[in-house]
Amino acid sequence: QVQLVESGGGLVQAGGSLRLSCRASGRTFSSYVMGWFRQAPGKEREFVTAINWSDGRTYYADSVKGRFTISRDNAKNTVYLQMDSLKPEDTAVYSCAAGYTYYLAGSYPYWGQGTQVTVSS
């Protein structure tokens, strides 16, 4: 069982930055892949980035490479998403998840509540 609590969403101007946090708790979470997904109105949910909790290996969607950085803090049981050089097309509800396969939303059984990120022009 894993519980996830997100924070850090908000409104930012294009070119600005935000950092999202996802605090994990439960009996077992260290074996999971921790991922971030996003969904904009009228769009499919898409993979953003993920990190393997145990070894720190990361994957990024092409759309965010060089702009977003995922990291983890074992002591705080928290995964972070640092978002820089934000664009209006980054506007979406961002959700943290714990699962098994980096790119596949369907492989993540545990999800946070989601946090809105809005990037203005």
PDB file of C-alpha atoms in Angstrom, residues 48-114:
ATOM      1  CA  VAL A  48       6.221  13.307 -18.172  1.00  0.00           C
ATOM      2  CA  THR A  49       9.049  11.693 -16.235  1.00  0.00           C
ATOM      3  CA  ALA A  50       9.788   8.885 -13.808  1.00  0.00           C
ATOM      4  CA  ILE A  51      12.470   7.723 -11.432  1.00  0.00           C
ATOM      5  CA  ASN A  52      13.265   4.306 -10.056  1.00  0.00           C
ATOM      6  CA  TRP A  53      13.179   4.812  -6.312  1.00  0.00           C
ATOM      7  CA  SER A  54      15.832   2.244  -5.519  1.00  0.00           C
ATOM      8  CA  ASP A  55      18.550   3.089  -8.048  1.00  0.00           C
ATOM      9  CA  GLY A  56      17.675   6.609  -9.211  1.00  0.00           C
ATOM     10  CA  ARG A  57      17.414   5.816 -12.921  1.00  0.00           C
ATOM     11  CA  THR A  58      15.318   8.409 -14.723  1.00  0.00           C
ATOM     12  CA  TYR A  59      13.311   8.751 -17.920  1.00  0.00           C
ATOM     13  CA  TYR A  60      11.879  11.856 -19.536  1.00  0.00           C
ATOM     14  CA  ALA A  61       9.363  12.569 -22.231  1.00  0.00           C
ATOM     15  CA  ASP A  62      10.936  14.318 -25.202  1.00  0.00           C
ATOM     16  CA  SER A  63       8.726  17.346 -24.625  1.00  0.00           C
ATOM     17  CA  VAL A  64      10.321  18.109 -21.251  1.00  0.00           C
ATOM     18  CA  LYS A  65      13.924  16.988 -21.701  1.00  0.00           C
ATOM     19  CA  GLY A  66      16.324  19.722 -20.702  1.00  0.00           C
ATOM     20  CA  ARG A  67      13.612  21.638 -18.852  1.00  0.00           C
ATOM     21  CA  PHE A  68      12.257  19.283 -16.174  1.00  0.00           C
ATOM     22  CA  THR A  69      14.230  17.350 -13.581  1.00  0.00           C
ATOM     23  CA  ILE A  70      12.962  14.551 -11.375  1.00  0.00           C
ATOM     24  CA  SER A  71      14.707  13.696  -8.132  1.00  0.00           C
ATOM     25  CA  ARG A  72      14.119  11.898  -4.873  1.00  0.00           C
ATOM     26  CA  ASP A  73      14.914  12.416  -1.199  1.00  0.00           C
ATOM     27  CA  ASN A  74      14.999   9.103   0.614  1.00  0.00           C
ATOM     28  CA  ALA A  75      15.060  10.679   4.068  1.00  0.00           C
ATOM     29  CA  LYS A  76      11.841  12.557   3.332  1.00  0.00           C
ATOM     30  CA  ASN A  77      10.222   9.810   1.242  1.00  0.00           C
ATOM     31  CA  THR A  78       9.584  12.463  -1.353  1.00  0.00           C
ATOM     32  CA  VAL A  79       9.979  12.778  -5.097  1.00  0.00           C
ATOM     33  CA  TYR A  80      10.328  16.191  -6.725  1.00  0.00           C
ATOM     34  CA  LEU A  81       9.645  17.572 -10.156  1.00  0.00           C
ATOM     35  CA  GLN A  82      11.616  20.720 -10.889  1.00  0.00           C
ATOM     36  CA  MET A  83      10.066  22.472 -13.880  1.00  0.00           C
ATOM     37  CA  ASP A  84      12.051  25.222 -15.566  1.00  0.00           C
ATOM     38  CA  SER A  85      11.495  27.214 -18.749  1.00  0.00           C
ATOM     39  CA  LEU A  86       7.799  26.518 -18.537  1.00  0.00           C
ATOM     40  CA  LYS A  87       5.666  26.918 -21.634  1.00  0.00           C
ATOM     41  CA  PRO A  88       1.906  27.457 -21.990  1.00  0.00           C
ATOM     42  CA  GLU A  89       1.638  23.957 -23.431  1.00  0.00           C
ATOM     43  CA  ASP A  90       2.856  22.606 -20.085  1.00  0.00           C
ATOM     44  CA  THR A  91      -0.462  23.664 -18.551  1.00  0.00           C
ATOM     45  CA  ALA A  92      -2.141  20.563 -17.133  1.00  0.00           C
ATOM     46  CA  VAL A  93      -3.086  18.678 -14.019  1.00  0.00           C
ATOM     47  CA  TYR A  94       0.074  16.957 -12.863  1.00  0.00           C
ATOM     48  CA  SER A  95      -0.248  13.691 -10.975  1.00  0.00           C
ATOM     49  CA  CYS A  96       2.312  11.720  -9.040  1.00  0.00           C
ATOM     50  CA  ALA A  97       2.118   7.945  -9.205  1.00  0.00           C
ATOM     51  CA  ALA A  98       3.834   4.821  -7.920  1.00  0.00           C
ATOM     52  CA  GLY A  99       4.011   1.870 -10.252  1.00  0.00           C
ATOM     53  CA  TYR A 100       6.064  -0.539 -12.277  1.00  0.00           C
ATOM     54  CA  THR A 101       6.724   0.630 -15.838  1.00  0.00           C
ATOM     55  CA  TYR A 102       8.178   4.063 -16.530  1.00  0.00           C
ATOM     56  CA  TYR A 103       6.095   5.112 -19.509  1.00  0.00           C
ATOM     57  CA  LEU A 104       2.779   3.318 -18.924  1.00  0.00           C
ATOM     58  CA  ALA A 105       0.119   5.035 -16.825  1.00  0.00           C
ATOM     59  CA  GLY A 106      -1.794   1.771 -16.592  1.00  0.00           C
ATOM     60  CA  SER A 107       1.069   0.179 -14.677  1.00  0.00           C
ATOM     61  CA  TYR A 108       0.783   2.689 -11.823  1.00  0.00           C
ATOM     62  CA  PRO A 109      -1.779   1.533  -9.223  1.00  0.00           C
ATOM     63  CA  TYR A 110      -1.194   4.382  -6.778  1.00  0.00           C
ATOM     64  CA  TRP A 111      -1.865   8.022  -7.574  1.00  0.00           C
ATOM     65  CA  GLY A 112      -1.811  11.338  -5.809  1.00  0.00           C
ATOM     66  CA  GLN A 113      -4.674  13.807  -5.911  1.00  0.00           C
ATOM     67  CA  GLY A 114      -3.214  15.840  -8.764  1.00  0.00           C
TER      68      GLY A 114
END
